[in-house]
Amino acid sequence: MLDLLLKNATLPDGRRDMSVAIQGEKIVEVAPGLTAPAHEVIDAQGLLLAPPFVDAHFHMDATLSYGLPRVNQSGTLLEGIALWGELKPSLTLEAITERALTYCDWAVGKGLLAIRSHVDTSDPRLLAVQALLEVKKRIAPYIDLQLVAFPQDGLLRAGGGGAPGARGGVDNLKRALDLGVDVVGGIPHFERTMAEGAQSVKLLCEIAAERGLLVDMHCDESDDPLSRHVESLAFEAQRLGLHGRVTGSHLTSMHSMDNYYVSKLLGLMSEAQLSVISNPCVNITLQGRHDTYPKRRGLTRVPELLACGLDVAFGQDDMMDPWYSLGCADMLDVASMGLHVAQMTSQAAMRQCFEMITTVPARIMKLEGYGLEAGCNADFVLLQARDPVEAIRLRAARLKVFRRGKLIASTPAATASLNLPGRPLQTSWMNA
Ligand code: FE2
């Protein structure tokens, strides 16, 4: 007998009246109209059953610190970095851990069950690294957390030069990796010069190649049309044979680059099989701040990157921290912003936006057992929507969230009870 049978579900690829059979922690069958006996049967009533949401770009060490010690006045990336620097000396292991755990509670409620978080390695004490490694252990039963060693103050700019015993950027990053941080990060556009930025990309990719790790670098997060670190990233990925293992995050300068140059760059990125993570809520907030009018949107060229066959995901980046004052762990909100800013308004493009917060980031993170197929982990979300486009439009309620076959969160359906003159009494949830 099955442990659980979900029937009458719509899947993200459009298949209707589908059943999903669960035994233990795994999906054992996905087929139309299954009738096998089960301890528990759930009728999805034609609603959308999706794999969990995945956020492949986040900063869990900074989340929920909004207003500490003050608010970002200019709204720029650089003031955000300065503000985080002001906060760092007063951070404690307990405070970082507590805020991260609170955020993860919110994430589960929103069906967000896999997160790649950058963790600042610039502090020689590696306080944030220790805190998030502990958080990773504690949330493992309900969230897959992948950590990226992120030299926020600049790998080379932070000093040390990698000399043994010097607690500089390179040394701190390597110690974080030794402690178990999964992925190599970077921030070349924050190094002192373009040349040092390129050198940092080279060093970091070599560290990843030596250790057999993935790379996910903050890259060209500015409106500078001449910021070209993604070119170096593609070159190093290709040179070191890291094809399909390197991600460029943000790439906002591509928005402002010369079109001819981009036509060449896209080929280099394809050759290296780079993945891209665009963070629409934060990019549209932080970029364009030095413009008068017209103001640039500061989003990388998402449709063009997709047209080249690259994996492009949407990430959340920040929530209530020095860089972004809003957010609620809702990846549908992120997809909606990306859809609007990138003008991905065809039916096919809107469905693609849903994949960019589910299957694509799962592929970038190389998650095992992810998906709605026999043999995958029994992790999924039942949404109050009939298809992925409606889910984005309504920021649909996550009626039920399952992890390894167990219900771990539920939310009541969002309905309005209407009592209007000349209209029948009714409840409505905007499903046109
Ligand atoms: Fe980021």
Coordinates of C-alpha atoms and ligand atoms in Angstrom, one line a residue:
M1 CA 0.0 0.0 0.0
L2 CA 1.2 3.5 -0.9
D3 CA 1.9 6.0 1.9
L4 CA 0.4 8.9 0.0
L5 CA -1.5 9.4 -3.3
L6 CA -2.1 12.8 -4.7
K7 CA -4.7 12.8 -7.5
N8 CA -6.2 15.1 -9.9
A9 CA -3.2 17.5 -10.0
T10 CA -2.1 19.7 -12.8
L11 CA 1.7 19.7 -13.4
P12 CA 3.8 22.7 -14.5
D13 CA 4.3 21.2 -18.0
G14 CA 0.5 21.3 -18.5
R15 CA -0.4 17.7 -17.9
R16 CA -3.8 17.5 -16.2
D17 CA -5.6 14.9 -14.0
M18 CA -2.2 13.5 -12.9
S19 CA -1.6 11.3 -9.9
V20 CA 1.6 11.2 -7.9
A21 CA 2.3 8.1 -5.8
I22 CA 4.6 8.3 -2.7
Q23 CA 6.3 5.6 -0.8
G24 CA 8.4 6.7 2.1
E25 CA 10.5 9.7 1.1
K26 CA 10.3 9.1 -2.7
I27 CA 7.9 9.5 -5.6
V28 CA 7.4 6.0 -7.0
E29 CA 5.0 6.8 -9.9
V30 CA 3.6 9.8 -11.8
A31 CA 0.7 8.9 -14.2
P32 CA -2.8 10.0 -15.1
G33 CA -5.7 8.7 -12.9
L34 CA -3.9 6.3 -10.6
T35 CA -6.2 4.4 -8.2
A36 CA -3.7 2.3 -6.1
P37 CA -4.7 2.0 -2.4
A38 CA -2.9 4.4 -0.1
H39 CA -2.9 5.3 3.6
E40 CA -3.7 8.9 2.6
V41 CA -5.3 10.3 -0.5
I42 CA -5.3 14.0 -1.4
D43 CA -7.5 15.4 -4.1
A44 CA -5.7 18.3 -5.7
Q45 CA -8.9 19.4 -7.4
G46 CA -7.2 20.3 -10.6
L47 CA -4.7 22.7 -8.9
L48 CA -1.0 23.1 -9.7
L49 CA 1.4 20.7 -8.1
A50 CA 5.0 21.9 -8.5
P51 CA 8.4 20.9 -7.3
P52 CA 9.6 23.2 -4.5
F53 CA 10.8 26.7 -5.2
V54 CA 14.6 27.1 -5.4
D55 CA 16.5 30.4 -4.7
A56 CA 20.0 30.1 -6.1
H57 CA 21.1 33.5 -5.0
F58 CA 20.6 34.8 -1.4
H59 CA 22.5 36.3 1.5
M60 CA 21.3 34.5 4.6
D61 CA 24.0 36.1 6.9
A62 CA 22.5 39.5 6.3
T63 CA 18.8 38.8 6.2
L64 CA 16.4 40.4 8.7
S65 CA 19.0 43.0 9.7
Y66 CA 17.1 45.9 8.1
G67 CA 17.7 49.2 10.0
L68 CA 20.8 47.8 11.8
P69 CA 22.6 50.1 12.5
R70 CA 20.8 52.4 10.1
V71 CA 19.0 52.4 6.7
N72 CA 20.6 52.7 3.3
Q73 CA 20.0 56.3 2.3
S74 CA 21.3 56.4 -1.3
G75 CA 19.9 53.0 -2.2
T76 CA 23.1 52.0 -3.9
L77 CA 25.1 48.8 -3.7
L78 CA 28.2 50.6 -2.4
E79 CA 26.3 52.2 0.5
G80 CA 24.9 48.8 1.3
I81 CA 28.4 47.3 1.4
A82 CA 29.5 50.2 3.7
L83 CA 26.5 49.7 5.9
W84 CA 27.1 46.0 6.2
G85 CA 30.7 46.9 7.2
E86 CA 29.3 49.1 10.0
L87 CA 27.2 46.2 11.3
K88 CA 29.8 43.5 11.1
P89 CA 31.8 44.3 14.3
S90 CA 28.6 44.0 16.4
L91 CA 27.4 40.7 14.9
T92 CA 27.2 37.7 17.1
L93 CA 27.0 34.0 16.2
E94 CA 23.6 33.8 18.0
A95 CA 22.1 36.8 16.2
I96 CA 23.1 35.6 12.7
T97 CA 21.9 32.0 13.5
E98 CA 18.6 33.2 15.0
R99 CA 17.8 35.5 12.1
A100 CA 18.7 32.8 9.5
L101 CA 16.5 30.3 11.2
T102 CA 13.6 32.7 11.3
Y103 CA 14.1 33.4 7.6
C104 CA 14.0 29.6 6.9
D105 CA 10.7 29.3 8.7
W106 CA 9.3 31.9 6.3
A107 CA 10.8 30.2 3.4
V108 CA 9.2 26.8 4.2
G109 CA 5.8 28.5 4.5
K110 CA 6.4 29.8 0.9
G111 CA 7.4 26.4 -0.4
L112 CA 11.0 27.5 -0.8
L113 CA 13.0 24.3 0.1
A114 CA 16.4 24.8 -1.5
I115 CA 18.6 27.9 -1.1
R116 CA 22.1 28.8 -2.3
S117 CA 23.4 31.5 0.1
H118 CA 26.5 33.5 -0.2
V119 CA 28.3 33.9 3.1
D120 CA 30.7 36.7 3.8
T121 CA 34.2 35.4 4.4
S122 CA 35.9 38.8 4.9
D123 CA 35.8 38.7 8.7
P124 CA 38.9 36.8 9.9
R125 CA 36.8 35.3 12.7
L126 CA 34.6 33.7 10.0
L127 CA 31.6 34.3 12.3
A128 CA 29.0 34.2 9.6
V129 CA 30.5 31.1 8.1
Q130 CA 30.4 29.3 11.4
A131 CA 26.8 30.4 12.0
L132 CA 25.5 29.4 8.5
L133 CA 27.3 26.0 8.7
E134 CA 25.4 25.4 11.9
V135 CA 22.2 26.6 10.3
K136 CA 22.8 24.3 7.3
K137 CA 22.9 21.3 9.7
R138 CA 19.9 22.3 11.7
I139 CA 17.6 22.9 8.7
A140 CA 18.8 19.9 6.6
P141 CA 15.6 18.0 7.4
Y142 CA 13.5 20.7 5.6
I143 CA 15.8 22.9 3.5
D144 CA 18.8 22.1 1.3
L145 CA 21.2 25.0 2.0
Q146 CA 24.3 25.4 -0.3
L147 CA 26.9 27.9 0.9
V148 CA 29.1 30.1 -1.3
A149 CA 32.3 31.6 0.1
F150 CA 31.9 35.3 -0.7
P151 CA 34.7 37.7 -0.1
Q152 CA 32.4 40.7 0.3
D153 CA 35.2 43.2 1.0
G154 CA 37.1 42.1 -2.1
L155 CA 39.4 39.0 -2.4
L156 CA 42.5 41.1 -3.0
R157 CA 41.2 44.5 -1.7
A158 CA 40.9 43.0 1.8
G159 CA 44.7 42.5 1.9
G160 CA 46.9 39.6 2.9
G161 CA 47.7 38.6 -0.7
G162 CA 47.3 35.0 0.1
A163 CA 50.6 34.8 2.1
P164 CA 50.6 32.0 4.7
G165 CA 49.4 33.3 8.1
A166 CA 48.2 36.6 6.7
R167 CA 44.5 36.9 7.5
G168 CA 43.7 38.4 4.1
G169 CA 40.9 37.8 1.6
V170 CA 42.4 34.7 0.0
D171 CA 43.3 33.1 3.3
N172 CA 39.9 33.7 4.8
L173 CA 38.1 32.3 1.8
K174 CA 40.3 29.2 1.8
R175 CA 39.7 28.6 5.5
A176 CA 35.9 28.9 4.9
L177 CA 36.2 26.3 2.2
D178 CA 38.2 24.1 4.5
L179 CA 35.4 24.3 7.1
G180 CA 32.9 22.9 4.5
V181 CA 31.5 25.9 2.5
D182 CA 30.4 24.3 -0.8
V183 CA 31.0 26.8 -3.6
V184 CA 33.7 29.5 -4.5
G185 CA 32.3 33.0 -4.8
G186 CA 33.9 36.4 -5.7
I187 CA 33.2 40.1 -6.3
P188 CA 35.6 41.3 -9.0
H189 CA 33.8 44.6 -9.7
F190 CA 34.6 45.6 -6.0
E191 CA 38.4 45.0 -6.3
R192 CA 40.5 48.2 -6.6
T193 CA 41.0 48.0 -10.4
M194 CA 39.8 46.2 -13.4
A195 CA 43.1 44.4 -13.5
E196 CA 42.8 43.2 -9.9
G197 CA 39.2 42.1 -10.6
A198 CA 40.4 40.0 -13.5
Q199 CA 43.2 38.6 -11.3
S200 CA 40.7 37.7 -8.6
V201 CA 38.5 35.8 -11.1
K202 CA 41.6 33.8 -12.2
L203 CA 42.7 33.0 -8.6
L204 CA 39.2 32.0 -7.6
C205 CA 38.6 29.8 -10.6
E206 CA 41.9 28.1 -10.0
I207 CA 41.0 27.4 -6.3
A208 CA 37.7 25.9 -7.5
A209 CA 39.5 23.7 -10.1
E210 CA 42.0 22.5 -7.6
R211 CA 39.3 21.6 -5.1
G212 CA 36.7 20.3 -7.6
L213 CA 34.1 22.9 -6.5
L214 CA 31.5 24.9 -8.3
V215 CA 31.9 28.7 -8.9
D216 CA 29.2 31.3 -8.4
M217 CA 30.6 34.8 -8.6
H218 CA 29.0 38.2 -8.1
C219 CA 30.0 39.7 -11.4
D220 CA 29.7 43.2 -13.0
E221 CA 27.1 44.3 -10.5
S222 CA 27.1 47.9 -11.8
D223 CA 25.8 50.1 -14.6
D224 CA 29.4 50.5 -16.0
P225 CA 29.2 49.4 -19.7
L226 CA 33.0 48.7 -19.5
S227 CA 32.8 46.4 -16.5
R228 CA 33.7 43.1 -18.2
H229 CA 34.6 40.6 -15.6
V230 CA 32.1 38.1 -17.0
E231 CA 34.4 37.9 -20.0
S232 CA 37.3 36.9 -17.6
L233 CA 34.9 34.4 -15.9
A234 CA 34.0 32.8 -19.2
F235 CA 37.7 32.7 -20.2
E236 CA 38.8 31.1 -17.0
A237 CA 35.9 28.5 -17.1
Q238 CA 36.9 27.6 -20.6
R239 CA 40.7 27.5 -19.8
L240 CA 40.4 25.4 -16.7
G241 CA 37.8 23.0 -18.1
L242 CA 35.1 24.1 -15.7
H243 CA 32.3 24.0 -18.4
G244 CA 28.9 23.8 -16.8
R245 CA 30.3 24.4 -13.3
V246 CA 30.5 28.2 -13.3
T247 CA 27.8 30.8 -12.6
G248 CA 27.8 34.5 -13.1
S249 CA 25.4 36.3 -10.7
H250 CA 23.9 39.7 -11.5
L251 CA 25.8 40.7 -14.7
T252 CA 23.9 44.0 -14.6
S253 CA 26.5 45.8 -16.6
M254 CA 25.4 43.7 -19.6
H255 CA 22.3 46.0 -19.6
S256 CA 24.5 49.0 -20.4
M257 CA 27.1 47.3 -22.7
D258 CA 27.6 48.1 -26.4
N259 CA 25.4 45.7 -28.5
Y260 CA 28.3 44.6 -30.7
Y261 CA 30.4 43.7 -27.7
V262 CA 27.5 41.7 -26.2
S263 CA 27.1 39.8 -29.5
K264 CA 30.7 38.6 -29.0
L265 CA 30.4 38.0 -25.3
L266 CA 27.3 35.8 -25.6
G267 CA 29.3 33.4 -27.7
L268 CA 32.1 33.2 -25.1
M269 CA 29.6 32.6 -22.4
S270 CA 27.9 29.8 -24.4
E271 CA 31.3 28.2 -25.2
A272 CA 32.1 28.1 -21.4
Q273 CA 28.5 26.8 -20.6
L274 CA 28.2 29.5 -18.0
S275 CA 25.0 29.7 -15.9
V276 CA 23.5 33.1 -15.0
I277 CA 21.5 34.2 -12.0
S278 CA 19.6 37.5 -12.3
N279 CA 18.1 39.1 -9.2
P280 CA 15.4 41.3 -10.5
C281 CA 13.9 42.8 -7.3
V282 CA 17.3 43.9 -6.1
N283 CA 18.9 44.8 -9.5
I284 CA 16.0 47.2 -10.3
T285 CA 16.3 48.7 -6.8
L286 CA 20.1 49.2 -6.6
Q287 CA 21.0 49.9 -10.3
G288 CA 20.3 53.1 -12.2
R289 CA 20.8 55.2 -9.1
H290 CA 23.3 57.5 -10.8
D291 CA 21.1 58.1 -13.8
T292 CA 18.8 61.1 -14.2
Y293 CA 16.3 60.2 -17.0
P294 CA 16.0 57.8 -18.7
K295 CA 16.9 55.6 -15.8
R296 CA 18.3 52.2 -16.7
R297 CA 16.6 49.1 -15.4
G298 CA 19.9 47.4 -14.5
L299 CA 18.7 43.9 -15.3
T300 CA 21.0 41.7 -17.4
R301 CA 19.8 40.6 -20.9
V302 CA 17.7 37.7 -19.8
P303 CA 15.8 36.9 -23.0
E304 CA 19.0 37.1 -25.0
L305 CA 20.9 34.8 -22.6
L306 CA 18.0 32.3 -22.7
A307 CA 18.0 32.5 -26.5
C308 CA 21.7 31.3 -26.4
G309 CA 20.7 28.2 -24.5
L310 CA 22.2 29.3 -21.2
D311 CA 20.6 28.3 -17.9
V312 CA 19.3 31.6 -16.4
A313 CA 17.6 31.6 -13.0
F314 CA 15.9 34.4 -11.0
G315 CA 17.2 34.8 -7.5
Q316 CA 16.0 36.8 -4.5
D317 CA 19.4 38.1 -3.4
D318 CA 18.3 40.0 -0.3
M319 CA 15.4 40.4 2.1
M320 CA 15.2 43.1 4.7
D321 CA 18.9 43.9 4.9
P322 CA 21.4 46.7 4.0
W323 CA 20.6 46.3 0.3
Y324 CA 16.9 45.7 0.1
S325 CA 14.1 46.7 2.5
L326 CA 11.4 44.4 1.3
G327 CA 10.8 40.7 0.3
C328 CA 9.1 37.8 2.0
A329 CA 10.8 34.6 0.7
D330 CA 8.2 34.5 -2.1
M331 CA 9.9 33.3 -5.3
L332 CA 6.7 34.0 -7.2
D333 CA 7.2 37.7 -6.4
V334 CA 10.7 37.5 -7.7
A335 CA 9.5 35.8 -10.9
S336 CA 6.8 38.4 -11.4
M337 CA 9.4 41.2 -11.1
G338 CA 11.7 39.4 -13.6
L339 CA 8.9 38.8 -16.0
H340 CA 7.9 42.5 -16.0
V341 CA 11.3 44.1 -16.1
A342 CA 12.6 41.7 -18.8
Q343 CA 9.3 42.0 -20.7
M344 CA 8.9 38.2 -20.9
T345 CA 5.2 38.4 -21.5
S346 CA 4.4 35.7 -24.1
Q347 CA 2.7 32.6 -22.7
A348 CA 5.9 30.6 -23.3
A349 CA 8.1 33.2 -21.7
M350 CA 5.8 33.5 -18.6
R351 CA 6.0 29.7 -18.2
Q352 CA 9.7 29.9 -18.6
C353 CA 9.8 32.4 -15.7
F354 CA 8.2 29.7 -13.5
E355 CA 11.0 27.3 -14.5
M356 CA 13.5 30.0 -13.6
I357 CA 12.5 29.7 -9.9
T358 CA 12.2 25.9 -9.9
T359 CA 13.9 23.5 -12.3
V360 CA 16.6 25.9 -13.6
P361 CA 18.1 26.9 -10.3
A362 CA 17.8 23.3 -9.1
R363 CA 20.0 22.4 -12.2
I364 CA 22.5 25.2 -11.4
M365 CA 22.8 24.0 -7.8
K366 CA 23.1 20.4 -9.1
L367 CA 20.4 19.3 -6.6
E368 CA 20.0 15.5 -6.5
G369 CA 16.5 14.0 -6.5
Y370 CA 14.7 17.2 -7.5
G371 CA 11.6 17.0 -9.7
L372 CA 8.2 15.5 -10.1
E373 CA 9.2 12.1 -11.5
A374 CA 9.4 8.5 -10.3
G375 CA 12.6 8.1 -8.2
C376 CA 12.8 11.8 -7.1
N377 CA 12.4 13.0 -3.5
A378 CA 8.8 13.4 -2.5
D379 CA 9.1 17.2 -2.2
F380 CA 6.4 19.4 -3.7
V381 CA 4.1 22.3 -3.3
L382 CA 0.3 22.4 -4.0
L383 CA -0.6 25.9 -5.2
Q384 CA -3.9 27.7 -5.3
A385 CA -3.6 28.2 -9.0
R386 CA -4.4 26.1 -12.1
D387 CA -1.1 26.7 -14.0
P388 CA 2.3 28.4 -13.6
V389 CA 1.2 31.7 -15.2
E390 CA -1.7 31.9 -12.8
A391 CA 0.6 31.1 -9.9
I392 CA 2.9 34.0 -10.8
R393 CA -0.1 36.4 -11.4
L394 CA -1.7 35.6 -8.1
R395 CA 1.4 34.9 -6.0
A396 CA -0.7 31.8 -5.3
A397 CA -1.1 30.5 -1.8
R398 CA 1.0 27.5 -0.9
L399 CA -1.9 25.3 0.2
K400 CA 0.4 22.4 1.1
V401 CA 4.2 22.0 1.3
F402 CA 5.6 18.5 1.4
R403 CA 9.2 17.4 2.2
R404 CA 10.3 13.8 1.8
G405 CA 6.6 12.7 1.8
K406 CA 5.6 14.6 4.9
L407 CA 3.4 17.7 5.2
I408 CA 5.6 20.5 6.7
A409 CA 3.5 23.6 6.0
S410 CA 0.0 24.5 5.0
T411 CA -1.7 27.8 4.2
P412 CA -5.4 28.5 4.0
A413 CA -6.8 29.3 0.5
A414 CA -6.8 33.1 -0.2
T415 CA -10.4 34.0 -0.7
A416 CA -12.5 37.2 -0.4
S417 CA -16.0 37.0 0.9
L418 CA -18.1 39.5 -1.0
N419 CA -21.4 41.1 0.0
L420 CA -22.2 43.6 -2.7
P421 CA -25.5 45.2 -3.8
G422 CA -26.9 43.6 -6.9
R423 CA -24.4 40.7 -6.8
P424 CA -24.9 37.2 -5.3
L425 CA -23.1 36.4 -2.0
Q426 CA -19.9 34.8 -3.2
T427 CA -16.3 33.9 -2.4
S428 CA -13.7 34.7 -5.0
W429 CA -10.0 34.1 -5.5
M430 CA -9.5 36.0 -8.7
N431 CA -9.2 33.0 -11.0
A432 CA -10.6 34.5 -14.2
Ligands
FE2_1 FE 24.2 38.9 -4.1

